[in-house]
Structures are given as structure tokens and as C-alpha cells.
mmCIF file of C-alpha atoms and ligand atoms in Angstrom:
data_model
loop_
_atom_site.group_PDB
_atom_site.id
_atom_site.type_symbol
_atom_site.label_atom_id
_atom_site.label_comp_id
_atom_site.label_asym_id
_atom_site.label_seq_id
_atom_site.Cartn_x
_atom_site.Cartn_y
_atom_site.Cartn_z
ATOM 1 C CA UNK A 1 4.757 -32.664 0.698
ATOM 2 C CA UNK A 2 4.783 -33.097 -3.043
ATOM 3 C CA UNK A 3 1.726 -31.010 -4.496
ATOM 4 C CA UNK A 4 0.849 -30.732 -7.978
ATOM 5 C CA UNK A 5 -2.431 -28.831 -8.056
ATOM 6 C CA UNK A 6 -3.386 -28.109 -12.033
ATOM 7 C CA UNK A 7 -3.577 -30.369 -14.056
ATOM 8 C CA UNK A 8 -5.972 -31.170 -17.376
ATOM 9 C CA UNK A 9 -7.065 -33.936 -19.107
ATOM 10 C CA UNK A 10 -8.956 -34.414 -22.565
ATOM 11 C CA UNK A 11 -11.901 -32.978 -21.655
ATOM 12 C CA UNK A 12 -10.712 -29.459 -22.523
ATOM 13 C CA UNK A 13 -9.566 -30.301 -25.857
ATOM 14 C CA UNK A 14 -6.013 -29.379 -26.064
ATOM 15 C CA UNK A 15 -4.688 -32.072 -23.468
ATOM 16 C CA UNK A 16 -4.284 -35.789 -23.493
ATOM 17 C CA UNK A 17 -4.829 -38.165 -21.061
ATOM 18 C CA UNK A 18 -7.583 -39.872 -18.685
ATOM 19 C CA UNK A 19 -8.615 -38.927 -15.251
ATOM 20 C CA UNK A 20 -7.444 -42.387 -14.314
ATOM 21 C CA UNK A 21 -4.451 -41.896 -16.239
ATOM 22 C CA UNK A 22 -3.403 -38.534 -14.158
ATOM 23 C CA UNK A 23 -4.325 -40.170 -11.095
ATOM 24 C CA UNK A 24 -1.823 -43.165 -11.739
ATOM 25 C CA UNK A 25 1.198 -40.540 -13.480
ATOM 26 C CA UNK A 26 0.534 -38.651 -10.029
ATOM 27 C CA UNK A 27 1.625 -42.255 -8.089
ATOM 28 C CA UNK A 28 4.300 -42.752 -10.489
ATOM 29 C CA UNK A 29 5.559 -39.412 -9.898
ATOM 30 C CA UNK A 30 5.695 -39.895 -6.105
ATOM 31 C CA UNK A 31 3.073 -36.483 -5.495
ATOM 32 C CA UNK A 32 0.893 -36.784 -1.918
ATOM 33 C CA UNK A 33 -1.362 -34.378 -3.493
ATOM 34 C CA UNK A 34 -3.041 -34.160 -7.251
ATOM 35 C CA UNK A 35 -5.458 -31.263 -8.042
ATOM 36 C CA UNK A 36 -7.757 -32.827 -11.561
ATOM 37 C CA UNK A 37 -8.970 -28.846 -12.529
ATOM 38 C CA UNK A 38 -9.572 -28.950 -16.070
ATOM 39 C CA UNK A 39 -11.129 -25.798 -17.694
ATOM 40 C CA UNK A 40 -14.744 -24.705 -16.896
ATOM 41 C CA UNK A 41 -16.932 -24.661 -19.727
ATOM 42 C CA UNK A 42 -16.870 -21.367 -20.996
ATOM 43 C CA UNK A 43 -19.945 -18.674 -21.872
ATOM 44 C CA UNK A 44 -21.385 -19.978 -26.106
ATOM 45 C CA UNK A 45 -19.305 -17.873 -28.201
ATOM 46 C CA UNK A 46 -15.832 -17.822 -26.162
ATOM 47 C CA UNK A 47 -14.769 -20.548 -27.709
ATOM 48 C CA UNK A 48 -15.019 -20.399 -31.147
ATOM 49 C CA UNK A 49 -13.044 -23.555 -31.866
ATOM 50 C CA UNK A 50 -14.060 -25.728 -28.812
ATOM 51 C CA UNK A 51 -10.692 -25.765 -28.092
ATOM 52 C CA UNK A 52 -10.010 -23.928 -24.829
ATOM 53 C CA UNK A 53 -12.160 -25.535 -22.758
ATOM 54 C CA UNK A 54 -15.026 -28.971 -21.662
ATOM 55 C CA UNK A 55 -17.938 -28.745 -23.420
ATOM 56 C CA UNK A 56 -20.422 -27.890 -20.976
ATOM 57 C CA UNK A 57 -22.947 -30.474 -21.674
ATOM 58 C CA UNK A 58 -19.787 -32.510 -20.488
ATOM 59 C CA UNK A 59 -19.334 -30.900 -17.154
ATOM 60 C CA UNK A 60 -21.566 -33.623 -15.076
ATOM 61 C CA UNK A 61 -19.973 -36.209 -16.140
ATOM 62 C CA UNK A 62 -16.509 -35.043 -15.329
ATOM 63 C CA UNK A 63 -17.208 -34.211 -12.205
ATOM 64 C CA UNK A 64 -18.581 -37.228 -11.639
ATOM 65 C CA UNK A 65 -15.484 -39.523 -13.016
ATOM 66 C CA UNK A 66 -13.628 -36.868 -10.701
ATOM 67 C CA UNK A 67 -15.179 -37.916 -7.958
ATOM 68 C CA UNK A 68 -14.951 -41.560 -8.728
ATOM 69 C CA UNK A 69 -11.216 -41.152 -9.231
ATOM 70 C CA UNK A 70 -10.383 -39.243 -5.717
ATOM 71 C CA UNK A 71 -12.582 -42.338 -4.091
ATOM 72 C CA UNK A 72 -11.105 -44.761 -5.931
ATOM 73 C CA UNK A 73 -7.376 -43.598 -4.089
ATOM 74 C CA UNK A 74 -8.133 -44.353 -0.859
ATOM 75 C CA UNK A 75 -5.109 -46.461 -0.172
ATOM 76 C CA UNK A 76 -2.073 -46.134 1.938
ATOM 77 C CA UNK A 77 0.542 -44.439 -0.165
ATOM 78 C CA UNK A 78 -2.282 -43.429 -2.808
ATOM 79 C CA UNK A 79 -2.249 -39.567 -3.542
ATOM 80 C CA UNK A 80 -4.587 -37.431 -2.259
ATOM 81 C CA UNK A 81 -6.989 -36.520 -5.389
ATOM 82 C CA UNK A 82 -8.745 -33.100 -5.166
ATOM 83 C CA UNK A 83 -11.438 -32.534 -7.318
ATOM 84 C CA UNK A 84 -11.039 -29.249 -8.829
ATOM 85 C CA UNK A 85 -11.589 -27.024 -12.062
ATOM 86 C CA UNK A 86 -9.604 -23.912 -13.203
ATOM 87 C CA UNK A 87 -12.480 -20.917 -14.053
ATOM 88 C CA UNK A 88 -11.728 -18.035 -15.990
ATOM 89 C CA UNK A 89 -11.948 -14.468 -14.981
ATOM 90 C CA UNK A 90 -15.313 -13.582 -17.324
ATOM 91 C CA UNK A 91 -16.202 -10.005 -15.461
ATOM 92 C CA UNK A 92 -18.083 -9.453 -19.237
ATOM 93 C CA UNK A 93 -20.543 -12.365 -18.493
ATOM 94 C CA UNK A 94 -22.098 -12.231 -15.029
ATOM 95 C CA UNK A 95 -23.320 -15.039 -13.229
ATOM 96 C CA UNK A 96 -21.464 -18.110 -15.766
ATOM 97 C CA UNK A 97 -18.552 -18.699 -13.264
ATOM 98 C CA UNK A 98 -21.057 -18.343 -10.368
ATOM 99 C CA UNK A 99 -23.050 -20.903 -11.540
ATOM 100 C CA UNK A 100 -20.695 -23.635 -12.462
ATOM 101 C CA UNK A 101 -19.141 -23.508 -9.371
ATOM 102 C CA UNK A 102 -22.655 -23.170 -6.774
ATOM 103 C CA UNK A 103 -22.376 -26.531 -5.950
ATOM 104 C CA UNK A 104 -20.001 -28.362 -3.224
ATOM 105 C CA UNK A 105 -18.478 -30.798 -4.906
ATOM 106 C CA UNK A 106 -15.351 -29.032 -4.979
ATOM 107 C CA UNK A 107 -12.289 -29.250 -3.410
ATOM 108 C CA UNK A 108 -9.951 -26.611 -5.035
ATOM 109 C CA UNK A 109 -10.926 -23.419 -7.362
ATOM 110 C CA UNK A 110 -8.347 -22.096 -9.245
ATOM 111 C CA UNK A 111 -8.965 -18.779 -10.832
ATOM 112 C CA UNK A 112 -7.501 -17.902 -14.052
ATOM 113 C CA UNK A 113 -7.193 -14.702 -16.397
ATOM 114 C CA UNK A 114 -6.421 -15.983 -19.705
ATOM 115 C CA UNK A 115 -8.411 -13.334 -21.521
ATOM 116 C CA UNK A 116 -9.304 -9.495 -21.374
ATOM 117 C CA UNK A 117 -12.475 -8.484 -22.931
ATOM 118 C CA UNK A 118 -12.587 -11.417 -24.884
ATOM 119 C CA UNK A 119 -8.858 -11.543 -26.148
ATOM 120 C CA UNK A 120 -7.059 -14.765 -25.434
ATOM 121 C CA UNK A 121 -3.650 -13.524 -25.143
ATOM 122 C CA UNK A 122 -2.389 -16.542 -23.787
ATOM 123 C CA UNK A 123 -2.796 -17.983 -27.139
ATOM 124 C CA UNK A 124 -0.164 -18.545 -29.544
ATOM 125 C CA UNK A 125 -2.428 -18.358 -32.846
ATOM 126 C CA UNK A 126 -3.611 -14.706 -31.224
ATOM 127 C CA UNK A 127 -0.385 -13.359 -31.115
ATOM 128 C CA UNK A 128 -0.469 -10.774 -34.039
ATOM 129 C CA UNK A 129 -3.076 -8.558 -31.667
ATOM 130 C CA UNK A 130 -0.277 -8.118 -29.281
ATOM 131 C CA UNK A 131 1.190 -6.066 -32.106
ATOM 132 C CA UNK A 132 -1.564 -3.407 -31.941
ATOM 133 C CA UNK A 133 -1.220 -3.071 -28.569
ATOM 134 C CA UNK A 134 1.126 -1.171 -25.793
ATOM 135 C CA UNK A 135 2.799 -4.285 -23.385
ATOM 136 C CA UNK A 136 2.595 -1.613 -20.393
ATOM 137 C CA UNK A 137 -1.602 -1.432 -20.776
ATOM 138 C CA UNK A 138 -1.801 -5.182 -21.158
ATOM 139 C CA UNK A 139 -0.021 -5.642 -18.381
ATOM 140 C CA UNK A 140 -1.695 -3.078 -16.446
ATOM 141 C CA UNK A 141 -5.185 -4.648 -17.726
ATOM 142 C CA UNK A 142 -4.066 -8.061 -16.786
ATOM 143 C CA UNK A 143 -2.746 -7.398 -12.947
ATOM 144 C CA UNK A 144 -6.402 -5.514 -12.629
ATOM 145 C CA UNK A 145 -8.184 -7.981 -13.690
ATOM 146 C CA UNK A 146 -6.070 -10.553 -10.953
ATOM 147 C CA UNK A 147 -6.649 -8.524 -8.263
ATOM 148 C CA UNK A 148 -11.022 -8.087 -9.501
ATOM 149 C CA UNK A 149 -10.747 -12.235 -9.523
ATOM 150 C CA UNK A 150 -9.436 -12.128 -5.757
ATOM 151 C CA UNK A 151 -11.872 -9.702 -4.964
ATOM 152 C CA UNK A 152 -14.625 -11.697 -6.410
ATOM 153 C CA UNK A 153 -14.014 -14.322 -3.467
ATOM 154 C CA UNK A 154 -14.800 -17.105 -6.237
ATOM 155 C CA UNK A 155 -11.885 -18.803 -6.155
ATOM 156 C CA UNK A 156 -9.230 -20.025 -3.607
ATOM 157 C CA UNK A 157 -5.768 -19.702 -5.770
ATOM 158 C CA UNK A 158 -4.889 -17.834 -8.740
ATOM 159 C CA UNK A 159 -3.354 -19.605 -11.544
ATOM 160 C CA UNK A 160 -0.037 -18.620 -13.081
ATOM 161 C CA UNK A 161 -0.577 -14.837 -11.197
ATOM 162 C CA UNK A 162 1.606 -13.628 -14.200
ATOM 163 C CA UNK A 163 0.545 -15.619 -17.414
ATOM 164 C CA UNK A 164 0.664 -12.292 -19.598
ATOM 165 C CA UNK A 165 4.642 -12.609 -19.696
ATOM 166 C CA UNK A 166 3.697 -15.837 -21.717
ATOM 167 C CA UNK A 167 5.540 -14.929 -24.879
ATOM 168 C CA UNK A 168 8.217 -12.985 -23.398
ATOM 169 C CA UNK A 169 6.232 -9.426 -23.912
ATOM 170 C CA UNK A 170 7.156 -7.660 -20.921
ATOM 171 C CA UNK A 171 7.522 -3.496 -19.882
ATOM 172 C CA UNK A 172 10.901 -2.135 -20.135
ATOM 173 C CA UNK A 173 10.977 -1.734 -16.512
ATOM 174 C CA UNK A 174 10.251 -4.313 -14.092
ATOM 175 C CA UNK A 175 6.659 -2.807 -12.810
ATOM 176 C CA UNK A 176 7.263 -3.529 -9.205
ATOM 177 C CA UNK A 177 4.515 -1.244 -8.376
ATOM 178 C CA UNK A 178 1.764 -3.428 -10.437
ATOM 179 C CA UNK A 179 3.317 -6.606 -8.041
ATOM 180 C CA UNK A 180 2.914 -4.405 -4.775
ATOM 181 C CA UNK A 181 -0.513 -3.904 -5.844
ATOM 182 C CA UNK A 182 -1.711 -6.989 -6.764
ATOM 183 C CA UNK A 183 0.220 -8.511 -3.467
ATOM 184 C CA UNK A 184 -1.609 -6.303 -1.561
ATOM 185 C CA UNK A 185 -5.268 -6.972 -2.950
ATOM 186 C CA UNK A 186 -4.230 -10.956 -2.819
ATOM 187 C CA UNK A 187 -3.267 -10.842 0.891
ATOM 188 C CA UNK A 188 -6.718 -9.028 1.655
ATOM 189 C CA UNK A 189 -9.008 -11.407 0.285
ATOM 190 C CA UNK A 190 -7.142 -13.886 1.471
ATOM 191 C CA UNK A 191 -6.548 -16.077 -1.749
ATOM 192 C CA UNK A 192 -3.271 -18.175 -2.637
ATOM 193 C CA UNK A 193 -1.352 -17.818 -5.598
ATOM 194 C CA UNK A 194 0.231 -20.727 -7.724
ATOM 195 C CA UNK A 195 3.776 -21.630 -8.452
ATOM 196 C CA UNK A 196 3.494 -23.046 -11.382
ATOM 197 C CA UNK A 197 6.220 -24.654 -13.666
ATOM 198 C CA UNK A 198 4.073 -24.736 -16.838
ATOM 199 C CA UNK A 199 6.368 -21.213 -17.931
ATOM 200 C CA UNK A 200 9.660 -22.939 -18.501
ATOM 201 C CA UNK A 201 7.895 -24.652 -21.268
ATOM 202 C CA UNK A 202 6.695 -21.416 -22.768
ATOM 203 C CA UNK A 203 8.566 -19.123 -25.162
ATOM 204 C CA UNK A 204 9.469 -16.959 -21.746
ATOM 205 C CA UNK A 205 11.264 -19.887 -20.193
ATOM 206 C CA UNK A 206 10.660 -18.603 -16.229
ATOM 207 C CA UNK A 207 8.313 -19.906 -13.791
ATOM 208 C CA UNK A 208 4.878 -18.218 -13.123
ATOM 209 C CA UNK A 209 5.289 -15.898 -11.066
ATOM 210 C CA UNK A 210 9.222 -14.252 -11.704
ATOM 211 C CA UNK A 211 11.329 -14.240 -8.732
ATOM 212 C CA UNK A 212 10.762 -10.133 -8.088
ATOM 213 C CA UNK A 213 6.725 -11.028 -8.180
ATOM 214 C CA UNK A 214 6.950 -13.599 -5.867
ATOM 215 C CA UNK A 215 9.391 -12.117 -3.707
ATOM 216 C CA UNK A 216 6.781 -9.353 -3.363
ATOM 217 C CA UNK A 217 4.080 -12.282 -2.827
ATOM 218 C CA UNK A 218 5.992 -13.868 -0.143
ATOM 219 C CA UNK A 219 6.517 -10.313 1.964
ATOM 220 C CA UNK A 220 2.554 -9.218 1.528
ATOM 221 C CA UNK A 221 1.760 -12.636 3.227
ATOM 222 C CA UNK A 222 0.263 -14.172 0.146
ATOM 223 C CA UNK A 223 -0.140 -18.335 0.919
ATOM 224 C CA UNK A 224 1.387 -20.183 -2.328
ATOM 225 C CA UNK A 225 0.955 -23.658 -3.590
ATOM 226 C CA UNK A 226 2.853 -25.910 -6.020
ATOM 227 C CA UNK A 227 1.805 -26.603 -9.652
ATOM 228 C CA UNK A 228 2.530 -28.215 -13.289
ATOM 229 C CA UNK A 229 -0.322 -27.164 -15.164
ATOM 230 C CA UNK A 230 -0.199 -30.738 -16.914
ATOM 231 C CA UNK A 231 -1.683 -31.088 -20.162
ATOM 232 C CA UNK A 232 -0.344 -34.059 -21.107
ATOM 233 C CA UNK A 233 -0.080 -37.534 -18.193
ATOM 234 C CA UNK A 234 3.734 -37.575 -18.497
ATOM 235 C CA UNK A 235 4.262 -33.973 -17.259
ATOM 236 C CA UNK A 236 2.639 -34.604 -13.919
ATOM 237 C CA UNK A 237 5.060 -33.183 -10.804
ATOM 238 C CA UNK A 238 7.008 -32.031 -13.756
ATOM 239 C CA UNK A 239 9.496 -29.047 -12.712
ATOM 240 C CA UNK A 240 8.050 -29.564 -9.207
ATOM 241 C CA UNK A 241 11.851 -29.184 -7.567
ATOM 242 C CA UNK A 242 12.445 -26.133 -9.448
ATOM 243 C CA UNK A 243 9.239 -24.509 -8.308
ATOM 244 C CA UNK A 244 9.591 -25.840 -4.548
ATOM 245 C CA UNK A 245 13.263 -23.887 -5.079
ATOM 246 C CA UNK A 246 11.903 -20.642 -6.209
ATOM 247 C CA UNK A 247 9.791 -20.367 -3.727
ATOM 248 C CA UNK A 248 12.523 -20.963 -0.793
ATOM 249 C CA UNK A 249 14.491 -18.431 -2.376
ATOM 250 C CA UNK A 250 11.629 -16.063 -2.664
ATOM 251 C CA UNK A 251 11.666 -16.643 1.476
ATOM 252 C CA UNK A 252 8.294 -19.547 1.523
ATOM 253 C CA UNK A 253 8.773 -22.011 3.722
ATOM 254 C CA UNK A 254 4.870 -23.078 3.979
ATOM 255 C CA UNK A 255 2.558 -24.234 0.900
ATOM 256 C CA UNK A 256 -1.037 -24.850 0.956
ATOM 257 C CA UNK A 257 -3.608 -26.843 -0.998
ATOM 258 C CA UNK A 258 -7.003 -27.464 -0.447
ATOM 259 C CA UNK A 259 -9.864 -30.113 1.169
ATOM 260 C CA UNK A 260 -13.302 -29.389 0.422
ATOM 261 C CA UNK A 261 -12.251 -25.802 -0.583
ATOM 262 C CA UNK A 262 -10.629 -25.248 3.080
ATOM 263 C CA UNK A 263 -7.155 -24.593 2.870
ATOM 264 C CA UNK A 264 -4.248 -26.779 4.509
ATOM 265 C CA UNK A 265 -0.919 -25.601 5.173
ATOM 266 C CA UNK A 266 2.234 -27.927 5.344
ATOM 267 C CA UNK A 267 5.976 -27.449 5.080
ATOM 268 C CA UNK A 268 7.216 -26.578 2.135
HETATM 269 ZN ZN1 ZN B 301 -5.185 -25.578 -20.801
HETATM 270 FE FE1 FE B 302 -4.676 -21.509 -17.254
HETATM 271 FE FE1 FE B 303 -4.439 -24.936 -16.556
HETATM 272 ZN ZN1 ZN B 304 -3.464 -23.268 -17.190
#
């Protein structure tokens, strides 16, 4: 099955393209499965520029053209839309995440650390404050704050499980104890990871997660699915073949993806 479960749309700002317009790239691209999760509105004051995220006064009506859309493709050889959304990791503001996502409407939750204590460092015009900082404590920071999202049993797959590597700031040493650990909290609570392509089009030029993370994924037990991380209609399914190969080599031969937030496993 051909998966592609992240993928955003204008709402958040820094993509392009319609629901309807995703849905249609996903039948173009040949995917059974499309996940719409564009970025939860975030807490007043996270996002400065109203850039990194939907506007939450916005946040009803995208679900509802959401659910529209996955009605809408209903027809044999349609893909299978999943309404979705991709939540940050906010442990410094209690309750927001909780909130959005007390509702059912949803059929996927992917759970994202794209900031620690309030730091984007996923984002390219916040890159001098990696310069103040040691790589082997963001890094440590980051994994901790993966395995505190798993814990938190909000969501059902983590997003790009190793987005700090982003710019190509990385430990001297591979920390292959940091992946046991995080495999290890992952394949307790129960939660999937992401494969996602979106990394070969970042400065580090390497999937999310590396091959010695997901390696370690694969032996804890830790259920994977397949993802672009779209922001734009034309990169639906994009890099799809290289992520379904990483994770055969890596030893997968299941992937999952979700239905009403309950989890479905096929071949890879
Ligand atoms: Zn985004
Ligand atoms: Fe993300
Ligand atoms: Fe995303
Ligand atoms: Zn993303």
C-alpha cells in the first residue's frame, strides 16, 4: 500500500495548496492512503509571525473542509483520506494540545517536537541560537522530549522521530544509546514512528529517522508508517520508494496508518 500520511496545506502559512488540491495530487500520485494533518494552532505568543501554524479561529473550518474532502473520495480507486493534524510537543503550556484534539473527528495524530522551551530549532531563520548551544544537550533535550510526547498517550505517530539533525548538527558520535532509549519508551506506549522523506530536502539530505535510528526502531518493535511531509501539492508520495526502501533495509516489512485513530497494519 502506498501511504503518505503528512501532509499541509495553506492553512499553516508556509505551504501551498488546497485540501481539494492534495486530495487530487494524492490520485495523481497513485497513494491508497493520504493523511491532510496540517499544524495545530499553536498557544498566542508561539507564533510570533503567524507563520508556523492555522490560525486557530481557523481550526473549525478546516476540519470541516477535511471532512468534506475524505467524504467526497468515496469512489473505487479514490484514496483513502484521513483527517488528521500534526500537534506540537508544548509540555510548557498544559492543556492547549489536549484541547484541540478532545474531540473525535480524527483519524490520525501525529505528534511533533519542533521546539524546546520555546526555541524553534527546526527553523532556518533561528539558526544562529544553535551557535550558543552544545549539539550533544540539544540532542539529548530533543530525544527527551520524544519519548515525554509518547508518554503523553496524545498522539498515535511521531513525526520525523529525529528532526533535530535538520541542519546537519549532529554529536561526534553516533548516540546509539539516546536511540535505544527512545526505542524503548516508543515500543511501551505503544506509538508509531514516521518515515518521512521530507529530510532529503533539508540541508542534512537523509531521511527522518537515519538508518542506525531506525534500525534500532525496527528491533524495539516500534510500528512505522510512510510519509512526505508535503508542503507544497506537487510533492505528494514524493520520495515514497526511497522511504518504503529504508525501511526494508532497516528489517520492516509491515506499515501502519490509521482509521478513526485505530491503527491498521498492511504489508509494507
Ligand atoms: Zn510545516
Ligand atoms: Fe513537523
Ligand atoms: Fe509536517
Ligand atoms: Zn512537519
Amino acid at each position: 500500500m502506498r501511504i503518505d500520511l503528512h501532509t499541509h496545506t495553506w492553512r499553516c502559512r508556509h505551504a501551498t495548496g488546497t485540501v481539494a488540491e492534495y486530495v487530487l495530487a494524492a490520485r495523481v500520485a497513485g497513494l491508497d492512503v493520504i493523511g491532510l494533518t496540517d499544524h495545530a494552532p499553536l498557544p498566542p505568543g508561539l507564533d510570533p509571525e503567524a507563520c508556523y501554524a492555522m490560525p486557530a479561529e481557523e481550526f473549525e473550518t478546516h476540519l470541516a473542509e477535511m471532512a468534506d474532502a475524505a467524504d467526497a473520495a468515496r469512489a473505487p480507486g479514490d484514496p483513502k483520506v484521513l483527517v488528521g493534524i500534526e500537534a506540537d510537543w508544548l509540555p510548557g503550556h498544559p492543556g492547549h494540545v489536549e484541547g484541540l484534539l478532545s474531540r473525535d473527528d480524527f483519524d490520525v495524530v501525529l505528534g511533533s517536537v519542533h521546539m524546546l522551551d520555546g526555541w524553534a530549532f527546526d527553523d532556518p531563520d533561528l539558526l544562529d541560537s544553535w551557535e550558543s548551544r552544545s549539539v550533544e544537550a540539544v540532542w539529548r533535550e530533543y530525544f527527551s522530549a520524544v519519548a515525554d510526547a509518547a508518554a503523553s498517550g496524545m498522539y498515535d505517530v511521531i513525526a520525523h522521530p529525529d528532526l533535530v539533525k535538520k541542519f546537519g548538527h549532529r554529536p561526534a558520535e553516533e548516540p546509539v544509546a539516546l536511540y535505544e532509549d527512545v526505542a524503548t519508551e516508543l515500543a511501551r506506549t505503544g506509538v508509531a514512528i514516521e518515515v518521512s522523506s521530507a529530510g532529503l530536502r533539508k540541508p542534512v539530505g537523509e531521511i527522518y529517522p537515519g538508518p542506525s535510528l531506525l534500525r534500532t526502531l525496527c528491533r524495539a518493535g516500534v510500528p512505522a508508517t510512510t510519509s512526505s511531509d508535503a508542503h507544497r501539492p506537487h510533492e505528494v508520495g514524493i520520495g515514497l520508494d526511497e522511504v518504503r526502501v529504508a525501511l526494508a533495509a532497516a528489517g520492516y516489512d509491515r506499515v501502519v496508518y490509521f482509521e478513526g485513530r485505530e491503527r491498521r497494519e498492511v504489508p509494507l
